[in-house]
Coordinates of C-alpha atoms in Angstrom, one line a residue:
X2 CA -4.7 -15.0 -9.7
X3 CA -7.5 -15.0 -12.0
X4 CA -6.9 -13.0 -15.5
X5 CA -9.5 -9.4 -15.4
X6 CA -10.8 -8.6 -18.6
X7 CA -12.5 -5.6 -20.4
X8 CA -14.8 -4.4 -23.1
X9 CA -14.2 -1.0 -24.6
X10 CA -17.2 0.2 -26.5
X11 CA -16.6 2.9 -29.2
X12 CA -19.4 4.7 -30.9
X13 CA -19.8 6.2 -34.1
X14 CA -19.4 9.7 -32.2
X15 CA -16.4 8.6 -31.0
X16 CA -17.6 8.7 -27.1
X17 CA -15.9 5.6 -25.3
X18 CA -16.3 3.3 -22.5
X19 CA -14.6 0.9 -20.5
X20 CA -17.0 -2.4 -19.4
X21 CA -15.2 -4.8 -16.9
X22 CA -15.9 -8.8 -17.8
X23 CA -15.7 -11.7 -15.5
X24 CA -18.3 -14.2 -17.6
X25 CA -20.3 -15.0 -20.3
X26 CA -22.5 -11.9 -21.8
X27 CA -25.1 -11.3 -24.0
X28 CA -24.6 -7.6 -26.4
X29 CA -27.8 -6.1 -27.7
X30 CA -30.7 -4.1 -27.8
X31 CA -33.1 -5.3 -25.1
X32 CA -33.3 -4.8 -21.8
X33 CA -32.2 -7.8 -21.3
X34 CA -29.2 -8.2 -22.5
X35 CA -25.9 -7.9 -19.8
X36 CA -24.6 -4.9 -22.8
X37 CA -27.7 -2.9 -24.1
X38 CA -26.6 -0.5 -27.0
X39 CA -29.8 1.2 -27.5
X40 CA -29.6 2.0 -31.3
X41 CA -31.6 0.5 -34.3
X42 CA -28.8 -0.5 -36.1
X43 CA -28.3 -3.0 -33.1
X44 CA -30.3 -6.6 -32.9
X45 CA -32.4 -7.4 -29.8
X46 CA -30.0 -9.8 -29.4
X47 CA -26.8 -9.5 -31.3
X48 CA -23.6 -10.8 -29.7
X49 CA -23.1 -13.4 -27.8
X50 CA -19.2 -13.4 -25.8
X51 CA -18.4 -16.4 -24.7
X52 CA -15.6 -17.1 -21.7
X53 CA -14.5 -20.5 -21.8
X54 CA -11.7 -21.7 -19.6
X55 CA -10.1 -18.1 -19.9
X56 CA -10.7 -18.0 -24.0
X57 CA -13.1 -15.8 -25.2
X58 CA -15.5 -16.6 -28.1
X59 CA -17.6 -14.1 -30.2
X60 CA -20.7 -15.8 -31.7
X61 CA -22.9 -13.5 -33.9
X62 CA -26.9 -14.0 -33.0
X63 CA -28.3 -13.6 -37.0
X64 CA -28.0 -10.1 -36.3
X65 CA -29.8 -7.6 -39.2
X66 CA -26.3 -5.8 -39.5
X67 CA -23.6 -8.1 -38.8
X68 CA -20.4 -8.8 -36.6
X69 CA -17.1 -8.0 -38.4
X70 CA -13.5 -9.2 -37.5
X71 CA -10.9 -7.2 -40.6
X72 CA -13.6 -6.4 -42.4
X73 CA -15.0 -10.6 -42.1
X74 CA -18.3 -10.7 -41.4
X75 CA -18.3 -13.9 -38.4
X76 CA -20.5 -16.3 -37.1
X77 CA -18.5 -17.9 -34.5
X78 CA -14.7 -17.2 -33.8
X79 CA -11.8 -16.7 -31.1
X80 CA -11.9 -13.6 -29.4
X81 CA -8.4 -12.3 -28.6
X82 CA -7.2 -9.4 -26.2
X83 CA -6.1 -6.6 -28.0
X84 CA -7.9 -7.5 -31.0
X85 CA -11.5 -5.7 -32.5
X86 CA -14.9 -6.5 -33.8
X87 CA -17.2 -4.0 -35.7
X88 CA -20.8 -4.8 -35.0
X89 CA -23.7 -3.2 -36.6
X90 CA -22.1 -2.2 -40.2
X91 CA -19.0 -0.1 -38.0
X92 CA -21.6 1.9 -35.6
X93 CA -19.7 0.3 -32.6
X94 CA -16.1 -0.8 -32.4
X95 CA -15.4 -3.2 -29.6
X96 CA -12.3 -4.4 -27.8
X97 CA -10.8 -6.7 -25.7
X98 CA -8.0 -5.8 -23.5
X99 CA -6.5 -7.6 -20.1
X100 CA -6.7 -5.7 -17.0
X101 CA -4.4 -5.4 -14.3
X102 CA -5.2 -7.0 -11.5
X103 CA -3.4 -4.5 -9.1
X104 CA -6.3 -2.4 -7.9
X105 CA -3.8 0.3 -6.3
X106 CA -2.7 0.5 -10.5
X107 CA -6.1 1.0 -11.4
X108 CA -7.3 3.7 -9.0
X109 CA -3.7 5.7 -9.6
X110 CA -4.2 5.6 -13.2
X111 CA -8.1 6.5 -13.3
X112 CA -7.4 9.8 -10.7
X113 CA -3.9 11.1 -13.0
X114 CA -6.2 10.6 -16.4
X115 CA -8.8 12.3 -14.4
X116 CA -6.2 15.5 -13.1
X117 CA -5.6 15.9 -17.0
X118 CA -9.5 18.3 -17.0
X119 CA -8.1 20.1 -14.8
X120 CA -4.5 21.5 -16.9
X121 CA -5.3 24.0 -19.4
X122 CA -7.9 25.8 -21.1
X123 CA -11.1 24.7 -22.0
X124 CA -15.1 26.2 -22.3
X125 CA -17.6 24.9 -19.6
X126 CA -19.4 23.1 -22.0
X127 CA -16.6 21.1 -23.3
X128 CA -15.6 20.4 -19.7
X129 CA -18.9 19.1 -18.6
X130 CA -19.0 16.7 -21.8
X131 CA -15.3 15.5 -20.8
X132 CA -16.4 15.0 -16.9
X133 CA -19.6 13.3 -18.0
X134 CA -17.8 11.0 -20.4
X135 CA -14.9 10.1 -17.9
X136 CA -17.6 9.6 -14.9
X137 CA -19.5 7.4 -17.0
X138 CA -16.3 5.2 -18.2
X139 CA -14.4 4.6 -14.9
X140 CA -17.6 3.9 -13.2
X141 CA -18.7 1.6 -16.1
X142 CA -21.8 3.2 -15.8
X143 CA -24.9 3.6 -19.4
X144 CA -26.5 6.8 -18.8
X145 CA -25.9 10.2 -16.7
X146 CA -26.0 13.9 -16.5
X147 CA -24.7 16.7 -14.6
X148 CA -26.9 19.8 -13.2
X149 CA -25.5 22.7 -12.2
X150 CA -27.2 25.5 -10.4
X151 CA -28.7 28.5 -12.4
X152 CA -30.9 31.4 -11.1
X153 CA -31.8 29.8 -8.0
X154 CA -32.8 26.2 -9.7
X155 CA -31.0 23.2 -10.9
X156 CA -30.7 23.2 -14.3
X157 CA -29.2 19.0 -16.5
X158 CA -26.0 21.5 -18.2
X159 CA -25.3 17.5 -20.2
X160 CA -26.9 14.6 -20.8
X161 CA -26.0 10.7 -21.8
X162 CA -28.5 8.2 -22.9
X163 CA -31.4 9.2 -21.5
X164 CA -33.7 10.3 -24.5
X165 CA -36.2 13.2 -24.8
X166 CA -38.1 13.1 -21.7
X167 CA -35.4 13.0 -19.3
X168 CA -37.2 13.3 -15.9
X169 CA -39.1 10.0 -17.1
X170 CA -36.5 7.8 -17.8
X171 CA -34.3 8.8 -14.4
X172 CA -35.1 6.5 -11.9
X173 CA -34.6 8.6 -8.6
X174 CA -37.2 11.5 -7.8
X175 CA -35.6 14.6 -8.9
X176 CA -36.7 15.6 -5.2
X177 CA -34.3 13.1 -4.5
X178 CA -31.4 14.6 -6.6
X179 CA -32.2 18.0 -4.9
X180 CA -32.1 16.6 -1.7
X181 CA -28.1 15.1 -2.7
X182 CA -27.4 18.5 -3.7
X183 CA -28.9 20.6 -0.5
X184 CA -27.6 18.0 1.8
X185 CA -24.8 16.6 -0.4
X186 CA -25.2 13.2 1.0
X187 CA -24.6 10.9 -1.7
X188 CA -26.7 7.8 -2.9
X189 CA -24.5 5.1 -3.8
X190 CA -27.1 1.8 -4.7
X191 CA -24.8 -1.1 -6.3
X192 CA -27.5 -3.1 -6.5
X193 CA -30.9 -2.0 -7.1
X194 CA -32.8 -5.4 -5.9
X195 CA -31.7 -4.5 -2.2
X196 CA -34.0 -1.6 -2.1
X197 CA -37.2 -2.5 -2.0
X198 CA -38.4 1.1 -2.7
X199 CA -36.5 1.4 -5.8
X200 CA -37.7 -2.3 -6.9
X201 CA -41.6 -1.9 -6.2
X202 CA -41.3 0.9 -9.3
X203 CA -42.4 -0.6 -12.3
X204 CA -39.8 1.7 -14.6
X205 CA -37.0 0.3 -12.7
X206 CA -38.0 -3.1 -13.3
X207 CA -38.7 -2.6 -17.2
X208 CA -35.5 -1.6 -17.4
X209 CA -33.7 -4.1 -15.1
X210 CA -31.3 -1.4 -13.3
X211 CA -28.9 -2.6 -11.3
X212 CA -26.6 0.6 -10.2
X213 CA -27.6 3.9 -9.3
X214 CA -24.6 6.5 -8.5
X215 CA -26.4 9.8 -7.8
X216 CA -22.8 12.4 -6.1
X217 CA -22.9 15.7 -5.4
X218 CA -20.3 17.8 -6.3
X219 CA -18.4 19.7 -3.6
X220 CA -15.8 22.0 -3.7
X221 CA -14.3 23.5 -0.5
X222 CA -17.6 22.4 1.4
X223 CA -20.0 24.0 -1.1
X224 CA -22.1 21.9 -3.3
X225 CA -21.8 23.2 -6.6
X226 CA -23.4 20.5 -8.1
X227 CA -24.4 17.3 -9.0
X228 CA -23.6 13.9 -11.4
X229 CA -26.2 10.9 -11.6
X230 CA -25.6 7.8 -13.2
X231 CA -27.2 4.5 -13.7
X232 CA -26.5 0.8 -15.3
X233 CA -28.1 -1.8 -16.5
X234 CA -25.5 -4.1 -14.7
X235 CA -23.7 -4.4 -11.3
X236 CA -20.8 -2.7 -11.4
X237 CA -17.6 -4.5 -11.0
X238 CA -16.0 -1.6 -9.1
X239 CA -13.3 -0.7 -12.0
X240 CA -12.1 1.6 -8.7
X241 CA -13.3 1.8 -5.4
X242 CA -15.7 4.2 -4.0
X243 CA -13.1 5.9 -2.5
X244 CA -11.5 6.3 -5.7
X245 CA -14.4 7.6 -7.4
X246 CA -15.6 9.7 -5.1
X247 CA -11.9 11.3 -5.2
X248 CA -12.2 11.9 -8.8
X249 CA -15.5 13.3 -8.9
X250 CA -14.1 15.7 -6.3
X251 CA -11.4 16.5 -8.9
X252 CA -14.5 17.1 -11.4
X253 CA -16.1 19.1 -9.4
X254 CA -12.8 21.4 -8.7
X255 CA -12.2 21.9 -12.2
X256 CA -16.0 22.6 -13.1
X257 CA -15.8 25.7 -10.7
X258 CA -12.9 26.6 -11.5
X259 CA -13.7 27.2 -15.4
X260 CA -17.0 28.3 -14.1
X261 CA -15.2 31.1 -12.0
X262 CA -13.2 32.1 -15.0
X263 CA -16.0 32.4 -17.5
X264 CA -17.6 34.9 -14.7
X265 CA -14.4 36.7 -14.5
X266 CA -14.2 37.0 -17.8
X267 CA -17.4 38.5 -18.7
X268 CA -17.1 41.1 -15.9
X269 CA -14.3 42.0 -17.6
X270 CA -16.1 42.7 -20.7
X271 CA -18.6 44.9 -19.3
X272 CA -16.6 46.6 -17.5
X273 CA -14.5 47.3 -20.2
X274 CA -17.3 48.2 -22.5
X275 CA -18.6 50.9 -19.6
X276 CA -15.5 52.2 -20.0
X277 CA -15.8 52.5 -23.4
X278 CA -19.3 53.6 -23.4
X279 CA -18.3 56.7 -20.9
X280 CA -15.5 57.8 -22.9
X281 CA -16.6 58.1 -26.7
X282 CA -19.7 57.0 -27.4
X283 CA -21.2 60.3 -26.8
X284 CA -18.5 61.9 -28.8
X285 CA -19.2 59.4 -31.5
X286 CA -23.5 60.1 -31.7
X287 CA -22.2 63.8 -31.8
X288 CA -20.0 63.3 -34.9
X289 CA -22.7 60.8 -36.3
X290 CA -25.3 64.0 -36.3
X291 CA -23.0 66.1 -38.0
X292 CA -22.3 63.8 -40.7
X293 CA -26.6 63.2 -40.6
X294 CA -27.1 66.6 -41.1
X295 CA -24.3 67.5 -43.6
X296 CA -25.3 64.5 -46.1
X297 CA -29.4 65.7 -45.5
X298 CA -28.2 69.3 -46.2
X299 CA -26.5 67.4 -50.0
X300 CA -29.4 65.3 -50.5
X301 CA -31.7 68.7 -50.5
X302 CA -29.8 69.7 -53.6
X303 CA -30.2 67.2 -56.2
X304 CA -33.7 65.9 -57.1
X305 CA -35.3 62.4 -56.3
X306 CA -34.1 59.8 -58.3
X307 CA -30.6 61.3 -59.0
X308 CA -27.6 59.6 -58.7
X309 CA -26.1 61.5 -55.4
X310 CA -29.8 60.4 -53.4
X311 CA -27.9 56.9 -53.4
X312 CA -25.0 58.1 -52.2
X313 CA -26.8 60.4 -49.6
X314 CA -29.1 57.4 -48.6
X315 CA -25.9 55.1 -47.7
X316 CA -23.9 57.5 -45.9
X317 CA -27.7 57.7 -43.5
X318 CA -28.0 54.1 -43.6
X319 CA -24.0 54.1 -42.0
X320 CA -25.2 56.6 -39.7
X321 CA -28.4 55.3 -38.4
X322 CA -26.6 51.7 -37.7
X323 CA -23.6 53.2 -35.8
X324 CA -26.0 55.2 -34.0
X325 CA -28.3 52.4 -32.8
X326 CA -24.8 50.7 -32.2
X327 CA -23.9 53.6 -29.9
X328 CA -27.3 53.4 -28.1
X329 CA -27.1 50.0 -27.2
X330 CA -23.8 50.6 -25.9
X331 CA -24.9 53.1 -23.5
X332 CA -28.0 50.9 -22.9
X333 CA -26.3 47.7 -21.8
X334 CA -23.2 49.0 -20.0
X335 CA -25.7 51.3 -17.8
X336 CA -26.2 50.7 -14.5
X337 CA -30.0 51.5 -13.9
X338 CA -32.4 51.1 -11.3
X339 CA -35.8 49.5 -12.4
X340 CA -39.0 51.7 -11.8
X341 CA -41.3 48.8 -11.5
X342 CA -45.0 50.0 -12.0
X343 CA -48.3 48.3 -12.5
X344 CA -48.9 47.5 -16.2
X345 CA -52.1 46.1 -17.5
X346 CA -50.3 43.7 -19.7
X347 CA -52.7 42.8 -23.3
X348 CA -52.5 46.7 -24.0
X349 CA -49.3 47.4 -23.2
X350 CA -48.3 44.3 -25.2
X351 CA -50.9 45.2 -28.1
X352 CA -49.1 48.8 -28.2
X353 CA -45.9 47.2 -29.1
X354 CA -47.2 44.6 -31.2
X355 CA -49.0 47.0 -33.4
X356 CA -46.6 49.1 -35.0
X357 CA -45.2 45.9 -36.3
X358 CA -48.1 44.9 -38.2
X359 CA -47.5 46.9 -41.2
X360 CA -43.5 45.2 -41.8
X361 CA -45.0 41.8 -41.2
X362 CA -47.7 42.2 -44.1
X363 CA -44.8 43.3 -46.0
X364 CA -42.9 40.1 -45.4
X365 CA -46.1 38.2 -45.4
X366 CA -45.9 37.2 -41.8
X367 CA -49.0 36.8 -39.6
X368 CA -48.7 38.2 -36.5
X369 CA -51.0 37.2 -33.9
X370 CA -51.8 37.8 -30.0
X371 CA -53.5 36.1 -27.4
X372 CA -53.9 36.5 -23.5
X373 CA -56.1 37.4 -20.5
X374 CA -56.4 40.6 -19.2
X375 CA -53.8 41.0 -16.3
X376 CA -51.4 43.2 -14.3
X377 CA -47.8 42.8 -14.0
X378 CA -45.5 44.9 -12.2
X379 CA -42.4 45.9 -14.5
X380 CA -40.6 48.9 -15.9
X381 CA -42.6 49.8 -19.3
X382 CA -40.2 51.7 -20.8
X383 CA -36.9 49.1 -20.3
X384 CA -39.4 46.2 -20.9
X385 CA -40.7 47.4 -24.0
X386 CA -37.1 46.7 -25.3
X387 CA -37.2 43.3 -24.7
X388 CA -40.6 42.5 -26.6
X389 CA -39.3 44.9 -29.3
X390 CA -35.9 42.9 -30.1
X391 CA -37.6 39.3 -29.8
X392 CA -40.5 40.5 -32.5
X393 CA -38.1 41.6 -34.4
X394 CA -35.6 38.7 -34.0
X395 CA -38.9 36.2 -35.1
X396 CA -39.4 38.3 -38.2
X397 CA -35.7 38.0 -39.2
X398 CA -35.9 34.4 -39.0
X399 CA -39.1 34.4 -41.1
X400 CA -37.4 36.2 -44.1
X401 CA -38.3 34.3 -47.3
X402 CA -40.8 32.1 -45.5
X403 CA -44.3 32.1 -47.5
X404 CA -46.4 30.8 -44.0
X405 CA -44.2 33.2 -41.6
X406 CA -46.2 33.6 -38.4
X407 CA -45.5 34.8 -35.2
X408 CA -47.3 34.5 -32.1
X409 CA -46.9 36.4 -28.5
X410 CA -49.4 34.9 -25.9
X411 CA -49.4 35.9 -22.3
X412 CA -51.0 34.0 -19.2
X413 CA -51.8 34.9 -15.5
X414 CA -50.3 32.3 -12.9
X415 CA -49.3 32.2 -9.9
X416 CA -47.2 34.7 -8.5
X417 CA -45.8 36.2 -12.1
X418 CA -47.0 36.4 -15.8
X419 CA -45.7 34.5 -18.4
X420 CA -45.7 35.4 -21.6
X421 CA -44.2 33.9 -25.2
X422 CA -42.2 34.9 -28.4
X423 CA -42.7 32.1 -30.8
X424 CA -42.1 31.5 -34.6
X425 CA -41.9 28.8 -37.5
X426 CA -39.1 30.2 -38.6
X427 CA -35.6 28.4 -39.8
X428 CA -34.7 28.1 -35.7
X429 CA -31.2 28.5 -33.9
X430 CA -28.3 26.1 -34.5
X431 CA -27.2 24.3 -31.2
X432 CA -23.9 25.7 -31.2
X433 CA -25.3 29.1 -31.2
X434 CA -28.0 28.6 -29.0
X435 CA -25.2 28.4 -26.5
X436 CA -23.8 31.6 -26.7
X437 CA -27.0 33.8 -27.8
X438 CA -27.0 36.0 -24.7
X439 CA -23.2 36.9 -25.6
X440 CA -22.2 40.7 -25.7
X441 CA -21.5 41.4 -29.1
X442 CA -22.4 38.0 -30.7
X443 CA -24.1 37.8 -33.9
X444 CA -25.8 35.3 -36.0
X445 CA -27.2 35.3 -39.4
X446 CA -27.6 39.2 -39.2
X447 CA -24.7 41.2 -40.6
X448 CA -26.0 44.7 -39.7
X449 CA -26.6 43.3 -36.2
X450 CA -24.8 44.9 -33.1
X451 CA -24.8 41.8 -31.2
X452 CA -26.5 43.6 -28.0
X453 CA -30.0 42.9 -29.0
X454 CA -30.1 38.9 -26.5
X455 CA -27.8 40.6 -24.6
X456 CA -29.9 43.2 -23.2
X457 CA -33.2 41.1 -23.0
X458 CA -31.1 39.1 -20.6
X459 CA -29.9 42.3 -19.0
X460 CA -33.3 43.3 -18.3
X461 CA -35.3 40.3 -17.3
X462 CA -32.1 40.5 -14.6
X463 CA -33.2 43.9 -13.5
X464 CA -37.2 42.5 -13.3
X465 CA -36.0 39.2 -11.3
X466 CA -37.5 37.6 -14.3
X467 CA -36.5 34.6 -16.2
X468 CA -36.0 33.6 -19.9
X469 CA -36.0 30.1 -21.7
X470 CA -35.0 29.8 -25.1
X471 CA -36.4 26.5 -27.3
X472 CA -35.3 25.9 -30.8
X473 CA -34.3 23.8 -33.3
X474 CA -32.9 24.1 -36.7
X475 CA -36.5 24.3 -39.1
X476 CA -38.6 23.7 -36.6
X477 CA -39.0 27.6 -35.3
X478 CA -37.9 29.4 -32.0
X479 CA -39.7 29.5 -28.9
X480 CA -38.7 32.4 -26.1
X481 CA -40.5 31.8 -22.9
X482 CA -40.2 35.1 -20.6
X483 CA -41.4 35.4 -17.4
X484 CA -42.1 38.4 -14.9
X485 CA -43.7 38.6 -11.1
X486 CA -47.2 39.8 -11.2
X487 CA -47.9 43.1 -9.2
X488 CA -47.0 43.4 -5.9
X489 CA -44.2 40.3 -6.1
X490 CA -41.5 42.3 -7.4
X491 CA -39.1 42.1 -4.4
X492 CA -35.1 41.5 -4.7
X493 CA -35.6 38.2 -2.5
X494 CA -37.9 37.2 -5.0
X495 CA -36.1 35.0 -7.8
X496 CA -38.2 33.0 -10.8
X497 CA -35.7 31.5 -12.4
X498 CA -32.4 31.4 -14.1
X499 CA -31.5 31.7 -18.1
X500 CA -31.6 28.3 -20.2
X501 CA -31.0 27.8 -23.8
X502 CA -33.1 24.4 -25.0
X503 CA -33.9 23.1 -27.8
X504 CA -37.4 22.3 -29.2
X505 CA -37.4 19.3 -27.1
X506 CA -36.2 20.2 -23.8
X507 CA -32.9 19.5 -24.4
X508 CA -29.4 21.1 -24.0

């Protein structure tokens, strides 16, 4: 029986994957190579693997960067299982290894590595990197992602290899990927030239794919989900189809199930800070306006400028934060019912923007407006809140910033108005962006009651509204909100879920 060999591919990031061998291949950056690493520091052509009567051969191409063997840079040499070369200065670390030839082996060992996601715990986010990186490596797949429903749309939750524009470089129609998750029929193409549909595309045959896996995810008969991936190469089959359909089941079982416990656990917190709220918040604001009108009652006393007016103006300052602390309490852990009304929107808007205009000229902010005039139907007096908290979120992130400016447009489409918070300010870290709409998170503010996102998100829930946030560290924020125009205000009536992107679209 005929020795099975493999190519383990190790980035500088550390993400792995396994590449079965039979023959000769060509490593580099074109297309056109059997292994395309798409990084600069790769040649168009860099490594050549050579199988010759069941030896293997590494033969550098003149790469720019080099092919290393213990820290030799090579031209030509014996390749042998087990061993490692370090191609373009150490960004990749590749490895031979013999493979069993038992497929029965193989399949065990891929589902019990898989079962592993499944034991303890672990955030959503880390499990959807871990299921994206195992999919891709048993499958010996280049590129993927995973999209998960959210308000009513499907939303890519994590990506691999597929750039900035996503939706260009996939090569199925995302009406295509909806129809695997509404039908949850999968599309299973091992060989792209035996679809004629797929080959008369001109971006599938710049980029010579050869395998397109595109699996929904299912879980107790309800698609929860669903992975794509594509290759440059004909798979092998590392495992069956059966196999890997079996362990993207597993995927998909332990995806829901830290889904389901993240929900759990945030009912929990609200329904612990109701509690809270109805117990002693009230009895707190009423302590907090004794104390407010004891230290005004001192400061009457002594005369401006003396030393006990500083010691009067903190004990106000304390006040007046645990007070708005105790308000948004209330606010959030309220049930309410929304009094939707119709709202000419560029005055309303221009009513909320104006009393701001005197703080931004003190932080040397422009502040600036534009829209149509048009009607939308929300609650003026809950919505106001949310307009409120991003202005004053943008001006925050403009401290210190000598060209601050802020801009809120509006525009009248179809069905619902949208409207925007944006600012050039020093933008949202991507492990924050994450968790932004957290109760009782805070960043970069430490007088902040960690409510503020919290509440927007509340109430855009209570409006059937949506909310996209785009940002990226000094490049500025941009909040995309967006409301049903009068008279489409109805509870079957959904725009949207809540997404957290960064300046280019991406998670």
């Amino acid at each position: 029986m005929a020795e099975r060999f493999s190519i383990t591919i190790r980035d500088r990031y550390g993400f792995e994957r396994s590449i079965p061998v039979s023959r000769s291949v060509l490593l580099g950056r074109q297309n056109h190579c059997d292994i395309v690493l798409p990084d600069s520091m790769v040649s168009r052509g860099h490594l050549k693997l050579e199988l010759v009567d069941g030896v293997w051969w590494a033969e550098d191409q003149n790469s720019s960067h080099g092919t290393f063997f213990e820290d030799r840079r090579i031209t030509r040499m014996k390749w042998d299982p087990e061993t490692s070369l370090r191609i373009a200065d150490g960004a990749y670390l590749l490895t031979l290894r013999n493979e069993s030839p038992f497929a029965s082996e193989i399949n065990l060992q891929a589902i019990l590595q898989t079962a592993h996601l499944m034991s303890g715990e672990i955030e959503l986010d880390d499990l959807l990197e871990q299921s994206l990186n195992r999919l891709l490596t048993i499958s010996g797949t280049d590129r993927g992602f995973i999209m998960l429903p959210e308000g009513g749309e499907l939303e890519v939750k994590v990506q691999r290899n597929l750039g900035e524009d996503m939706t260009r470089n996939i090569h199925l129609s995302m009406s295509s990927v909806r129809k695997v998750f509404e039908q949850a029929e999968p599309i299973w193409i091992h060989n792209v030239a035996s679809d004629q549909e797929l080959m008369a595309q001109q971006s599938v045959m710049n980029l010579q794919l050869k395998t397109i896996l595109c699996m929904p995810l299912i879980v107790q008969g309800k698609c929860i989900g669903v992975v794509y991936l594509d290759s440059r190469r004909i798979i092998t089959e590392p495992v069956d189809r059966a196999t890997f359909e079996a362990i993207v089941s597993l995927c998909a079982i332990a995806i829901e199930r830290t889904r389901l416990a993240e929900e759990s656990l945030h009912n929990h917190i609200l329904a612990t800070v109701g509690q809270v709220a109805s117990s002693i918040v009230h009895d707190i604001k009423n302590a907090l306006f004794v104390i407010a009108g004891h230290a005004q009652m001192i400061g009457a006393h002594y005369e401006a400028g003396d030393k006990a007016q500083h010691h009067v103006a903190e004990i106000l300052g304390a006040v007046e934060r645990l007070s708005q602390l105790s308000t948004d309490v209330l606010d959030y852990a309220k049930i309410r019912e929304t009094k939707l009304e119709p709202v000419e929107i560029a005055p309303f808007i221009r009513s909320l923007v104006d009393p701001q205009e005197q703080r931004a000229r003190d932080l040397g902010i422009t502040l600036e407006t534009e829209g149509p005039e048009c009607t939308g139907a929300l609650d003026r007096y809950r919505f106001a809140r949310v307009l409120e908290n991003l202005l004053a979120n943008a001006m925050d992130a403009l401290a210190g910033r000598p060209d601050g400016r802020v801009i809120v447009r509006w525009e009248d489409c179809l069905g619902e108005i949208r409207m925007e918070v944006e600012d050039n300010g020093k933008g949202i870290p991507k492990k924050v962006q994450r968790r932004i709409f957290e109760p009782f998170f805070t960043h970069g503010k430490p007088k902040g009651t960690g409510l503020g996102m919290a509440t927007v998100k509340k109430i855009m829930e209570e409006h059937k509204g949506a909310i996209e946030v785009r940002s990226e560290e000094g490049m500025g924020t941009l909040v995309k909100i967006t409301i049903p125009k009068q008279g489409c205000a109805s509870p079957e009536v959904s725009t949207g879920g809540f997404r957290t992107l960064n300046s280019r679209g991406q998670e």
